[in-house]
Amino acid sequence: METLTLHAYAKINLTLDVTGRRDDGYHFIESILQSVSLADTVTLCRTDSSGITVVCRDPNVPDDQTNTAYRAAAVFLQETGLPGGIRIQIEKVIPSQAGLAGGSADAAAVLWGMDRLWDTGLPAERLAKLGLQVGADVPFCLQGGTGLAEGIGEILTPLPALPDCWIVLCKPAYGVSTKEAYRTIDSIPILRRPDTSAMLRAIHQGDWACIPSQTGNLFQTALRIPEVEEISASMRRYGAENACMSGSGPTVFGLFSQPELAYACRDALALQYPAAYVCQPVPYGVHPIEK
């Protein structure tokens, strides 16, 4: 096998709490994560010559060492010492700086795919450690599904799948710098936190009646972005059982039990926000596309 094409799935944070800060600047988190069907397409092609090439038509995606997919390939080649190089083509669908881990999803796809292209058979734990060198969300994007993330995101506990539901995503036109968002968290008193334990109980019980009400995001409380609150309110008016910001924002997700309400909400939001989508939970973070 010389070429492999993969879907790299976005994630949302059903809950997100920041519980501390390490001396190196990384933050400890407690978050329940869910992979969703919104996905980039990543095509990997082995090359005989050494080197890493990243190709993407999106002008906002860099093609050098600042690209997470590039860094993932570099980490993999350095770790394994294997000859040859890789060409990475990315078709972006997941918005950038959105709180949806688009860059981390692409990096996860590169690690997952290179392991198969080179037939190295690296254990999942080793791939996750390589991913952590690229970004804190990469280990979860490799695992995918529903999970609890602790530590700086590298301590992962798989959870039961969510009940069937539809998820509307809506991102305002601007992005949010994760670094700046954490700087804000560090500078203000925290008065209210999401209840991760209550969400865990609801998920383990498969209790859809309780799951939407337990969503919560410390960044949403701390950053207080007016447009996020407006989108959240709009989603609830269109039938979302709850709406919440994902990651450090600014994307808002709304949880729906009825698909017709989800699509009506997406259509209404899309009149003002082009980055509006309907998706569903998926049980993986990376998945090959059959040709």
Protein backbone atom coordinates (compact mmCIF):
# COMPACT_ATOMS: atom_id res chain seq x y z
CA MET A 1 0.00 0.00 0.00
CA GLU A 2 1.45 3.34 -1.06
CA THR A 3 -1.59 5.66 -0.69
CA LEU A 4 -4.25 5.87 2.00
CA THR A 5 -7.23 8.22 2.31
CA LEU A 6 -8.80 8.86 5.70
CA HIS A 7 -11.56 10.82 7.37
CA ALA A 8 -10.29 12.86 10.31
CA TYR A 9 -13.24 13.63 12.58
CA ALA A 10 -13.92 16.76 14.62
CA LYS A 11 -14.66 16.60 18.35
CA ILE A 12 -16.88 18.53 20.70
CA ASN A 13 -16.51 18.99 24.44
CA LEU A 14 -19.72 17.95 26.15
CA THR A 15 -18.07 19.25 29.32
CA LEU A 16 -14.81 21.13 29.78
CA ASP A 17 -13.22 22.17 33.05
CA VAL A 18 -9.71 23.51 33.71
CA THR A 19 -8.47 22.19 37.03
CA GLY A 20 -4.89 23.48 37.27
CA ARG A 21 -1.71 24.53 35.51
CA ARG A 22 1.68 22.87 35.19
CA ASP A 23 4.97 24.69 35.54
CA ASP A 24 5.57 24.31 31.79
CA GLY A 25 2.37 26.21 31.00
CA TYR A 26 0.18 23.23 30.07
CA HIS A 27 -3.18 23.12 31.83
CA PHE A 28 -4.85 20.20 33.55
CA ILE A 29 -8.33 19.56 32.23
CA GLU A 30 -11.34 17.39 32.92
CA SER A 31 -13.45 17.01 29.81
CA ILE A 32 -15.96 14.65 28.26
CA LEU A 33 -15.30 14.52 24.54
CA GLN A 34 -17.32 13.25 21.60
CA SER A 35 -16.22 12.61 18.02
CA VAL A 36 -18.70 13.90 15.44
CA SER A 37 -19.23 13.14 11.77
CA LEU A 38 -17.89 16.50 10.49
CA ALA A 39 -14.54 15.48 8.99
CA ASP A 40 -11.52 16.56 6.98
CA THR A 41 -10.23 14.21 4.29
CA VAL A 42 -6.52 13.38 4.57
CA THR A 43 -4.73 11.52 1.77
CA LEU A 44 -1.27 10.13 2.52
CA CYS A 45 1.16 9.02 -0.16
CA ARG A 46 4.53 7.41 0.55
CA THR A 47 7.41 8.87 -1.43
CA ASP A 48 10.82 7.38 -2.21
CA SER A 49 12.63 10.60 -1.43
CA SER A 50 12.87 11.85 2.14
CA GLY A 51 10.88 14.87 3.24
CA ILE A 52 7.37 15.94 4.15
CA THR A 53 5.03 17.79 1.80
CA VAL A 54 1.68 19.25 2.89
CA VAL A 55 -0.85 20.30 0.25
CA CYS A 56 -4.11 22.09 1.07
CA ARG A 57 -6.26 24.46 -0.99
CA ASP A 58 -7.33 26.36 2.13
CA PRO A 59 -5.05 29.43 2.29
CA ASN A 60 -5.38 29.50 6.08
CA VAL A 61 -3.66 26.11 6.41
CA PRO A 62 0.17 26.37 6.54
CA ASP A 63 2.31 23.90 4.61
CA ASP A 64 5.39 24.02 6.84
CA GLN A 65 6.48 22.92 10.33
CA THR A 66 3.73 25.01 11.91
CA ASN A 67 1.14 22.61 10.49
CA THR A 68 0.11 19.90 12.98
CA ALA A 69 -0.10 17.25 10.25
CA TYR A 70 3.47 18.09 9.20
CA ARG A 71 4.66 17.87 12.80
CA ALA A 72 2.92 14.53 13.26
CA ALA A 73 4.71 13.12 10.20
CA ALA A 74 8.04 14.46 11.43
CA VAL A 75 7.53 12.90 14.87
CA PHE A 76 6.58 9.55 13.31
CA LEU A 77 9.60 9.44 10.99
CA GLN A 78 11.98 10.50 13.75
CA GLU A 79 10.57 7.92 16.17
CA THR A 80 10.67 5.01 13.74
CA GLY A 81 13.80 5.95 11.76
CA LEU A 82 12.12 4.64 8.61
CA PRO A 83 13.36 5.70 5.15
CA GLY A 84 11.33 7.64 2.63
CA GLY A 85 8.98 10.56 2.95
CA ILE A 86 5.30 11.45 2.86
CA ARG A 87 2.96 13.67 0.86
CA ILE A 88 -0.05 14.85 2.87
CA GLN A 89 -3.07 16.26 1.08
CA ILE A 90 -5.75 17.80 3.30
CA GLU A 91 -9.25 18.71 2.22
CA LYS A 92 -10.49 20.97 5.00
CA VAL A 93 -14.07 20.90 6.18
CA ILE A 94 -13.56 21.40 9.91
CA PRO A 95 -13.22 25.15 10.54
CA SER A 96 -9.91 26.43 11.95
CA GLN A 97 -9.61 28.04 15.40
CA ALA A 98 -13.07 26.72 16.16
CA GLY A 99 -12.69 24.56 19.29
CA LEU A 100 -13.30 21.43 17.19
CA ALA A 101 -9.72 20.06 17.11
CA GLY A 102 -9.46 20.22 13.32
CA GLY A 103 -5.67 20.45 13.34
CA SER A 104 -5.37 17.71 15.94
CA ALA A 105 -7.71 15.48 13.91
CA ASP A 106 -5.47 15.87 10.86
CA ALA A 107 -2.39 15.06 12.95
CA ALA A 108 -4.11 11.96 14.32
CA ALA A 109 -4.97 10.84 10.80
CA VAL A 110 -1.33 11.23 9.74
CA LEU A 111 -0.04 9.14 12.66
CA TRP A 112 -2.74 6.48 12.21
CA GLY A 113 -2.21 6.36 8.45
CA MET A 114 1.60 6.34 8.45
CA ASP A 115 1.55 3.45 10.92
CA ARG A 116 -0.43 1.48 8.33
CA LEU A 117 1.42 2.69 5.23
CA TRP A 118 4.74 1.61 6.73
CA ASP A 119 3.15 -1.45 8.42
CA THR A 120 4.88 -0.60 11.69
CA GLY A 121 2.09 -1.90 13.93
CA LEU A 122 2.76 0.57 16.72
CA PRO A 123 0.61 -0.02 19.82
CA ALA A 124 -2.15 2.53 20.42
CA GLU A 125 -0.36 3.75 23.56
CA ARG A 126 2.79 4.54 21.60
CA LEU A 127 0.88 6.38 18.88
CA ALA A 128 -0.88 8.39 21.59
CA LYS A 129 2.49 9.38 23.10
CA LEU A 130 3.68 10.52 19.70
CA GLY A 131 0.46 12.45 19.27
CA LEU A 132 0.92 14.21 22.59
CA GLN A 133 4.18 15.66 21.25
CA VAL A 134 2.09 17.43 18.61
CA GLY A 135 -0.90 18.56 20.66
CA ALA A 136 -2.96 17.73 23.73
CA ASP A 137 -6.08 16.82 21.69
CA VAL A 138 -4.27 14.39 19.36
CA PRO A 139 -4.47 11.33 21.68
CA PHE A 140 -8.25 11.64 21.86
CA CYS A 141 -8.52 12.20 18.11
CA LEU A 142 -6.67 8.90 17.67
CA GLN A 143 -9.02 7.10 20.06
CA GLY A 144 -12.26 8.82 19.10
CA GLY A 145 -15.79 7.97 20.16
CA THR A 146 -16.95 9.13 23.58
CA GLY A 147 -14.36 9.58 26.29
CA LEU A 148 -13.21 11.30 29.46
CA ALA A 149 -9.95 13.23 29.11
CA GLU A 150 -7.87 14.16 32.14
CA GLY A 151 -4.34 15.36 32.81
CA ILE A 152 -3.45 17.65 29.91
CA GLY A 153 -5.69 15.54 27.68
CA GLU A 154 -3.56 12.41 27.52
CA ILE A 155 -5.30 10.35 30.24
CA LEU A 156 -8.25 8.87 28.36
CA THR A 157 -11.09 6.71 29.60
CA PRO A 158 -13.49 5.34 26.95
CA LEU A 159 -17.18 5.86 27.74
CA PRO A 160 -20.41 4.32 26.47
CA ALA A 161 -21.66 5.78 23.20
CA LEU A 162 -24.17 8.60 23.31
CA PRO A 163 -27.80 7.75 22.54
CA ASP A 164 -28.78 8.54 18.94
CA CYS A 165 -28.93 12.28 18.47
CA TRP A 166 -28.23 15.07 16.00
CA ILE A 167 -25.74 17.84 16.65
CA VAL A 168 -25.82 21.28 15.04
CA LEU A 169 -22.49 23.10 14.90
CA CYS A 170 -22.26 26.83 14.24
CA LYS A 171 -19.08 28.90 14.17
CA PRO A 172 -18.98 32.70 13.99
CA ALA A 173 -16.74 34.23 11.33
CA TYR A 174 -13.81 34.80 13.69
CA GLY A 175 -11.58 32.34 15.52
CA VAL A 176 -10.38 32.13 19.11
CA SER A 177 -6.74 31.65 20.06
CA THR A 178 -6.49 28.75 22.50
CA LYS A 179 -3.44 30.34 24.11
CA GLU A 180 -5.31 33.60 24.71
CA ALA A 181 -8.35 31.73 26.04
CA TYR A 182 -6.23 29.93 28.63
CA ARG A 183 -4.55 33.21 29.55
CA THR A 184 -7.99 34.61 30.34
CA ILE A 185 -8.83 31.57 32.47
CA ASP A 186 -5.62 32.08 34.42
CA SER A 187 -6.39 35.73 35.12
CA ILE A 188 -9.89 35.57 36.59
CA PRO A 189 -11.57 33.90 39.58
CA ILE A 190 -13.58 30.79 38.69
CA LEU A 191 -17.05 31.00 40.23
CA ARG A 192 -18.92 28.21 38.43
CA ARG A 193 -17.69 24.94 36.94
CA PRO A 194 -19.35 22.26 34.80
CA ASP A 195 -20.49 19.14 36.64
CA THR A 196 -18.42 16.42 34.97
CA SER A 197 -19.55 13.78 37.47
CA ALA A 198 -23.22 14.38 36.65
CA MET A 199 -22.50 14.06 32.92
CA LEU A 200 -20.58 10.82 33.51
CA ARG A 201 -23.55 9.36 35.40
CA ALA A 202 -25.96 10.35 32.64
CA ILE A 203 -23.75 8.81 29.92
CA HIS A 204 -23.22 5.57 31.83
CA GLN A 205 -26.98 5.31 32.33
CA GLY A 206 -27.71 6.18 28.68
CA ASP A 207 -30.06 8.84 30.04
CA TRP A 208 -30.74 11.23 27.16
CA ALA A 209 -33.17 13.19 29.35
CA CYS A 210 -30.20 14.27 31.52
CA ILE A 211 -27.28 14.44 29.07
CA PRO A 212 -28.10 17.79 27.39
CA SER A 213 -28.75 19.53 30.71
CA GLN A 214 -25.28 18.58 31.99
CA THR A 215 -23.27 20.17 29.17
CA GLY A 216 -20.98 22.93 30.37
CA ASN A 217 -17.79 24.73 29.40
CA LEU A 218 -15.61 26.81 31.69
CA PHE A 219 -14.35 28.83 28.72
CA GLN A 220 -17.87 29.88 27.77
CA THR A 221 -18.46 31.12 31.31
CA ALA A 222 -15.12 32.92 31.46
CA LEU A 223 -14.87 34.41 27.95
CA ARG A 224 -18.50 35.59 27.76
CA ILE A 225 -18.56 36.01 23.97
CA PRO A 226 -21.83 37.76 23.05
CA GLU A 227 -22.18 35.99 19.69
CA VAL A 228 -21.76 32.60 21.36
CA GLU A 229 -24.65 33.40 23.68
CA GLU A 230 -26.78 34.61 20.76
CA ILE A 231 -26.17 31.42 18.77
CA SER A 232 -26.86 29.29 21.85
CA ALA A 233 -30.18 31.06 22.39
CA SER A 234 -31.11 30.65 18.71
CA MET A 235 -30.42 26.91 18.86
CA ARG A 236 -32.68 26.53 21.88
CA ARG A 237 -35.45 28.46 20.12
CA TYR A 238 -35.22 26.00 17.24
CA GLY A 239 -35.58 23.02 19.52
CA ALA A 240 -32.11 22.21 20.84
CA GLU A 241 -32.36 20.48 24.19
CA ASN A 242 -29.28 22.43 25.16
CA ALA A 243 -26.48 24.38 23.48
CA CYS A 244 -22.91 24.95 24.60
CA MET A 245 -19.55 26.19 23.30
CA SER A 246 -16.95 23.59 22.32
CA GLY A 247 -13.32 23.79 23.42
CA SER A 248 -11.97 27.30 23.70
CA GLY A 249 -14.55 28.36 21.12
CA PRO A 250 -16.14 29.98 19.41
CA THR A 251 -18.13 27.10 17.83
CA VAL A 252 -21.44 26.34 19.53
CA PHE A 253 -23.05 22.91 19.40
CA GLY A 254 -26.72 22.18 19.94
CA LEU A 255 -28.06 18.74 20.89
CA PHE A 256 -31.26 17.56 19.19
CA SER A 257 -33.27 14.36 19.50
CA GLN A 258 -35.23 15.04 16.28
CA PRO A 259 -33.40 15.38 12.94
CA GLU A 260 -36.00 17.66 11.34
CA LEU A 261 -35.48 20.22 14.12
CA ALA A 262 -31.70 19.99 13.74
CA TYR A 263 -31.82 20.61 9.98
CA ALA A 264 -34.28 23.50 10.38
CA CYS A 265 -31.96 25.06 12.95
CA ARG A 266 -28.92 24.61 10.69
CA ASP A 267 -30.73 26.17 7.74
CA ALA A 268 -31.79 29.18 9.80
CA LEU A 269 -28.32 29.76 11.25
CA ALA A 270 -26.67 29.34 7.84
CA LEU A 271 -28.40 32.50 6.64
CA GLN A 272 -26.08 34.43 8.95
CA TYR A 273 -23.24 31.99 9.64
CA PRO A 274 -21.89 30.02 6.64
CA ALA A 275 -20.08 27.59 8.97
CA ALA A 276 -23.21 25.75 10.14
CA TYR A 277 -23.51 21.97 10.00
CA VAL A 278 -25.61 19.01 11.11
CA CYS A 279 -23.66 15.97 12.27
CA GLN A 280 -23.98 12.93 14.50
CA PRO A 281 -21.76 11.16 17.04
CA VAL A 282 -19.26 8.69 15.55
CA PRO A 283 -17.38 5.90 17.38
CA TYR A 284 -13.91 6.70 16.02
CA GLY A 285 -11.57 9.61 15.48
CA VAL A 286 -9.93 8.38 12.27
CA HIS A 287 -11.46 6.06 9.69
CA PRO A 288 -10.23 4.87 6.28
CA ILE A 289 -12.23 5.73 3.18
CA GLU A 290 -12.81 2.72 0.97
CA LYS A 291 -11.84 3.35 -2.64
